[in-house]
PDB file of C-alpha atoms in Angstrom:
ATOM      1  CA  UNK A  49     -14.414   9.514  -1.325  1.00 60.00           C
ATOM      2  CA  UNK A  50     -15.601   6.430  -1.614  1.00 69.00           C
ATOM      3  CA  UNK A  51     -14.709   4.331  -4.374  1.00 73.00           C
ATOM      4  CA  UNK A  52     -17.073   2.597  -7.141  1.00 67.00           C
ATOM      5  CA  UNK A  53     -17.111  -0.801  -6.465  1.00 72.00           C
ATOM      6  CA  UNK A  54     -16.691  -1.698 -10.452  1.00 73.00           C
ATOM      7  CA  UNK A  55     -13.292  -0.153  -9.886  1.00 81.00           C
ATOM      8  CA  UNK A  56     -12.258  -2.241  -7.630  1.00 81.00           C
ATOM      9  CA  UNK A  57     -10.018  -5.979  -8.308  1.00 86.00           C
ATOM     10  CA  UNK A  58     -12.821  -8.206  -7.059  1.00 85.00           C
ATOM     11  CA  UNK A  59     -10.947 -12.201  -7.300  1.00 87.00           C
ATOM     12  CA  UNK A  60      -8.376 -11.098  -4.325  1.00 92.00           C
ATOM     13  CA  UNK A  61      -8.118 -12.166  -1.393  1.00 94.00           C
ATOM     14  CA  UNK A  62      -6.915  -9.062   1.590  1.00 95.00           C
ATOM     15  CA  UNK A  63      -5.078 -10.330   4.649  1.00 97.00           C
ATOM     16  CA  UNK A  64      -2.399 -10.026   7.423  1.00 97.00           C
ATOM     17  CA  UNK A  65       0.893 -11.731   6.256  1.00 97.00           C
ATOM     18  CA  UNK A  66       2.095 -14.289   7.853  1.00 97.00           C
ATOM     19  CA  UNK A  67       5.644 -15.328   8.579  1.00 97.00           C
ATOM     20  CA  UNK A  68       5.562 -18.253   5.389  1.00 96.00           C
ATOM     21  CA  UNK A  69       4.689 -14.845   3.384  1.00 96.00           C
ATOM     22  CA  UNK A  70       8.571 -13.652   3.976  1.00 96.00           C
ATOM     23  CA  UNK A  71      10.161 -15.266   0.891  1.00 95.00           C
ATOM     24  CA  UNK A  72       7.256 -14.321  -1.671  1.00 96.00           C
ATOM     25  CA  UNK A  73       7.446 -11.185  -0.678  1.00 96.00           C
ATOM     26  CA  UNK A  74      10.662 -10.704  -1.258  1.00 95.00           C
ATOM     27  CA  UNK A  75      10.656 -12.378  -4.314  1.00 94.00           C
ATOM     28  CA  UNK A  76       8.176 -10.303  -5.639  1.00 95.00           C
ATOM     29  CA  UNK A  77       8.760  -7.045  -3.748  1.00 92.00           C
ATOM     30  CA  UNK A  78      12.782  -7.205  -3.957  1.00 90.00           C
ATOM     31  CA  UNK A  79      13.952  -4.546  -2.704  1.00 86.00           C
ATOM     32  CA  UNK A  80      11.040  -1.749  -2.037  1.00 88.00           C
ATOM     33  CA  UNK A  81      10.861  -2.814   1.638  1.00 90.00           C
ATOM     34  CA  UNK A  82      13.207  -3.854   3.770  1.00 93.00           C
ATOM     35  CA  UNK A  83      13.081  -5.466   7.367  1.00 94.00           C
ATOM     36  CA  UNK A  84      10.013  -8.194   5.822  1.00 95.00           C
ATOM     37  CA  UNK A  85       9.936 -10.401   9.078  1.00 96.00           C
ATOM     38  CA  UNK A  86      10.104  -7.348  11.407  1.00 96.00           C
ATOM     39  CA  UNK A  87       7.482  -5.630   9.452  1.00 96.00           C
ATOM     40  CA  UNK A  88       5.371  -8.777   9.815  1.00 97.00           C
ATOM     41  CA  UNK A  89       5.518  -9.591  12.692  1.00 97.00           C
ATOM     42  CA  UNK A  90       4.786  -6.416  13.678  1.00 96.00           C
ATOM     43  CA  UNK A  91       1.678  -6.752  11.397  1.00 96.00           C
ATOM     44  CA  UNK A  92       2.432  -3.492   9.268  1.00 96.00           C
ATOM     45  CA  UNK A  93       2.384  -5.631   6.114  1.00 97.00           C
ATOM     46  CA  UNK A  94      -0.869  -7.160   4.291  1.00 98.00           C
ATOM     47  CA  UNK A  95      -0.275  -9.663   1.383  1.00 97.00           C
ATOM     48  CA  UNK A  96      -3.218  -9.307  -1.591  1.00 97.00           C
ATOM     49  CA  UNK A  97      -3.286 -12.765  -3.257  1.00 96.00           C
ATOM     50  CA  UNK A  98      -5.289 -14.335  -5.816  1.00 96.00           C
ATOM     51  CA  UNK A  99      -4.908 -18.614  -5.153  1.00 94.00           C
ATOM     52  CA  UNK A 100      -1.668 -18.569  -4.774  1.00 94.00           C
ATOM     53  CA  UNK A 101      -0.194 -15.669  -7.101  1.00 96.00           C
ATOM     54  CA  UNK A 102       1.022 -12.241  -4.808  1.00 97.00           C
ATOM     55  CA  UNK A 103      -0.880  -9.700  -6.693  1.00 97.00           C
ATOM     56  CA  UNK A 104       0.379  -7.137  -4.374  1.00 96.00           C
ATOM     57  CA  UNK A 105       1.520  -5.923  -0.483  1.00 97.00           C
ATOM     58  CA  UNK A 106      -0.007  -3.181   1.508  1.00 95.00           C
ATOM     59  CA  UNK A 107       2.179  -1.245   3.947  1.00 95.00           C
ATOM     60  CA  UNK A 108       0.590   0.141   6.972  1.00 95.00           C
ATOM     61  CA  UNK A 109       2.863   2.393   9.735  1.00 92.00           C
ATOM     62  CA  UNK A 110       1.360   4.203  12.762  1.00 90.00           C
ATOM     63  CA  UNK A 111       2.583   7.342  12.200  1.00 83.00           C
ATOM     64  CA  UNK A 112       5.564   8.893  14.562  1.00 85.00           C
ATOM     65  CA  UNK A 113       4.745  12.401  14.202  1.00 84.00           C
ATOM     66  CA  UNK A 114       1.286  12.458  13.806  1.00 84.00           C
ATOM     67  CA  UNK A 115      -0.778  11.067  16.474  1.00 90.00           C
ATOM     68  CA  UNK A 116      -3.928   8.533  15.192  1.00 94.00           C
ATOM     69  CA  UNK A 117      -2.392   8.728  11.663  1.00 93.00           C
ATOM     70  CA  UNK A 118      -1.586   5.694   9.782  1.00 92.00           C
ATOM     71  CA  UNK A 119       1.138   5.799   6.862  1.00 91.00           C
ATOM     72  CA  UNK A 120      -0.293   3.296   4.735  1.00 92.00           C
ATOM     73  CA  UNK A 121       1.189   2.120   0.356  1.00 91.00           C
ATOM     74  CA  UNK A 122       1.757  -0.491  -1.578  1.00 92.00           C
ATOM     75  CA  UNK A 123       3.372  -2.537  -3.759  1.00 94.00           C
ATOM     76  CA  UNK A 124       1.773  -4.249  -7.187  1.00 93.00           C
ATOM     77  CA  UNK A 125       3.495  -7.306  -8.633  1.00 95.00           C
ATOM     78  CA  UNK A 126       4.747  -6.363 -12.085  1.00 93.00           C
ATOM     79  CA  UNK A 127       3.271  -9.017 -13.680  1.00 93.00           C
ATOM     80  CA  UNK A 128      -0.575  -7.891 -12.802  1.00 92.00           C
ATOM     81  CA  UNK A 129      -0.141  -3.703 -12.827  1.00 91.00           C
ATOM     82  CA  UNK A 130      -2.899  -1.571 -14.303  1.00 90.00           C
ATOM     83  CA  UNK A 131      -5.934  -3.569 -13.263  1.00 92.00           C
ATOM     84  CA  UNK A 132      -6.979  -1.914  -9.968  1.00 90.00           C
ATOM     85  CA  UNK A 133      -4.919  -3.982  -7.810  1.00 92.00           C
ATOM     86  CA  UNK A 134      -3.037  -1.153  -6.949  1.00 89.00           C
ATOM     87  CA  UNK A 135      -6.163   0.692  -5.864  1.00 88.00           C
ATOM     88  CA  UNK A 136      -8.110  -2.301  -4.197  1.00 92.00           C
ATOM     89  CA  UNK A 137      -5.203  -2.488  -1.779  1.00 93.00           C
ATOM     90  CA  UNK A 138      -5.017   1.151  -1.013  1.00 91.00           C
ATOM     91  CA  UNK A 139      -9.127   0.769  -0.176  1.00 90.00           C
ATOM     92  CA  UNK A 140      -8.604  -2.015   1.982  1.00 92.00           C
ATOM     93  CA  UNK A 141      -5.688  -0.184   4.013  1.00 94.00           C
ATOM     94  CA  UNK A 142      -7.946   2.942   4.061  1.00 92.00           C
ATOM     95  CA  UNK A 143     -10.627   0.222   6.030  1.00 92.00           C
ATOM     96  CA  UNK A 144      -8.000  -1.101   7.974  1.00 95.00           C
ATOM     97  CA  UNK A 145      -7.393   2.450   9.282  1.00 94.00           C
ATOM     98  CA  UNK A 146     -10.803   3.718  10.075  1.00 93.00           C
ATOM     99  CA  UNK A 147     -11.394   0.077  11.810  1.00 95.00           C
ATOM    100  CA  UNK A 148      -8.519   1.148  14.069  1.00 95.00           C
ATOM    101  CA  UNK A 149      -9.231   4.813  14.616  1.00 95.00           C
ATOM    102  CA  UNK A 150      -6.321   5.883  12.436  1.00 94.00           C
ATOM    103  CA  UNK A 151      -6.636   8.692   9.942  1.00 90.00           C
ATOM    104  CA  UNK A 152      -4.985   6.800   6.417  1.00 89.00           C
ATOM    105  CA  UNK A 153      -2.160   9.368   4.867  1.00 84.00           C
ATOM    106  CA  UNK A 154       0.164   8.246   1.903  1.00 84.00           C
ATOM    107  CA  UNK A 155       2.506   9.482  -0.128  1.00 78.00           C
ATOM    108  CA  UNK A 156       5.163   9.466  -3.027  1.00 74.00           C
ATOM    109  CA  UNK A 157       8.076  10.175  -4.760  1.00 71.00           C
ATOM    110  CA  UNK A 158       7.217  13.524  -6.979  1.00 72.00           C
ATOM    111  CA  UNK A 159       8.802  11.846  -9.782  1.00 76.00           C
ATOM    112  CA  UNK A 160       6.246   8.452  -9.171  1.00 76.00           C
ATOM    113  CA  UNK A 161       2.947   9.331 -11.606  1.00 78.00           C
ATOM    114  CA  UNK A 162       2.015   5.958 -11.756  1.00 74.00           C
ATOM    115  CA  UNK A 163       1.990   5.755  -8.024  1.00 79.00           C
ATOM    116  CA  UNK A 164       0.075   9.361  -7.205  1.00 80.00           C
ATOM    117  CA  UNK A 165      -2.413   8.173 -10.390  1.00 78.00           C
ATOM    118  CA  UNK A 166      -3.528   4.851  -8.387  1.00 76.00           C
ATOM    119  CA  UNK A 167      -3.335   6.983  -4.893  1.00 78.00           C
ATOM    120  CA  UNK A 168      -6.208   9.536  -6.257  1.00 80.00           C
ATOM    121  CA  UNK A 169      -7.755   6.867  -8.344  1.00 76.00           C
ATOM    122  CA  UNK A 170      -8.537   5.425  -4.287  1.00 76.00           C
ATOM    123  CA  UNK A 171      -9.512   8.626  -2.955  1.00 75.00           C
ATOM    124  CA  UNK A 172      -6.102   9.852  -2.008  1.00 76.00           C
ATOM    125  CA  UNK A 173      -6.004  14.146  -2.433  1.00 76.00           C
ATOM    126  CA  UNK A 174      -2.234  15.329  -2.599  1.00 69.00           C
ATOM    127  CA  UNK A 175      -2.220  17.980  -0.918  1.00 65.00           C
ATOM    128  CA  UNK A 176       1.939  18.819  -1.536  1.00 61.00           C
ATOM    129  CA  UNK A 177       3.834  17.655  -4.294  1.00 59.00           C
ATOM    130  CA  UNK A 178       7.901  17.710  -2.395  1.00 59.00           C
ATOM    131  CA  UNK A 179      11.030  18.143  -4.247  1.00 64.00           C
ATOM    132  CA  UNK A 180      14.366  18.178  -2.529  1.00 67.00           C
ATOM    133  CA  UNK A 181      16.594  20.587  -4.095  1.00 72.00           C
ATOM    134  CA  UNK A 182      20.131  21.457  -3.064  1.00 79.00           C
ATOM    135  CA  UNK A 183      21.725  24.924  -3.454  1.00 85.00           C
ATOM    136  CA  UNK A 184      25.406  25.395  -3.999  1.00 80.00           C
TER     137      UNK A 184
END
């Protein structure tokens, strides 16, 4: 699906991060990733800035399981939420993918609306919703 290009955050600016990237993302991310300089230099993290304000990361991991899948989400500063950054970054992973002959697949927590709301709004289809349930 592709996505209207009205819907999209158009004053960003979609790149690799780089290693002076580290501390703003952490800053900004705290703590929904972990291993930040591993993850970047192993280029699996994209920075989505506007000047020099981090409007939001985008996670990409080849898949273990699946082969020519790519895991890909993201992250939207809390400051700039609900005004398509969410959903530009998912696009631009989805490109990133298809450049690289990966099939994008995403995910979240069942209990994450906001999250599956900006996944469809980019042309994500859930195709399970998971719940982990114990029985005593």
């Amino acid at each position: 699906m592709e996505i209207p290009k009205g819907k999209l955050f158009k004053d960003g600016e979609f790149r690799a991060a780089v290693p002076s990237d580290a501390t703003k993302i952490t800053e900004v991310c705290q703590y929904f990733i972990d291993k930040v300089e591993e993850r970047i230099e192993n280029r699996e993290i994209f920075t989505y800035t506007k000047g020099s304000i981090l409007l939001g990361i985008g996670i990409i991991e080849t898949s273990k399981l699946l082969d020519r899948y790519g895991n890909i989400g993201m992250f939207t500063n809390e400051q700039y939420r609900k005004k398509g950054i969410g959903r530009t970054i998912i696009h631009h992973l989805k490109e990133w993918c298809y450049d690289n002959n990966l099939n994008p697949i995403c995910g979240c927590w069942y209990f994450n609306t906001p999250s599956k709301q900006t996944l469809e709004s980019a042309g994500m289809v859930s195709k399970t919703r998971l719940l982990n349930i114990k029985v005593l």
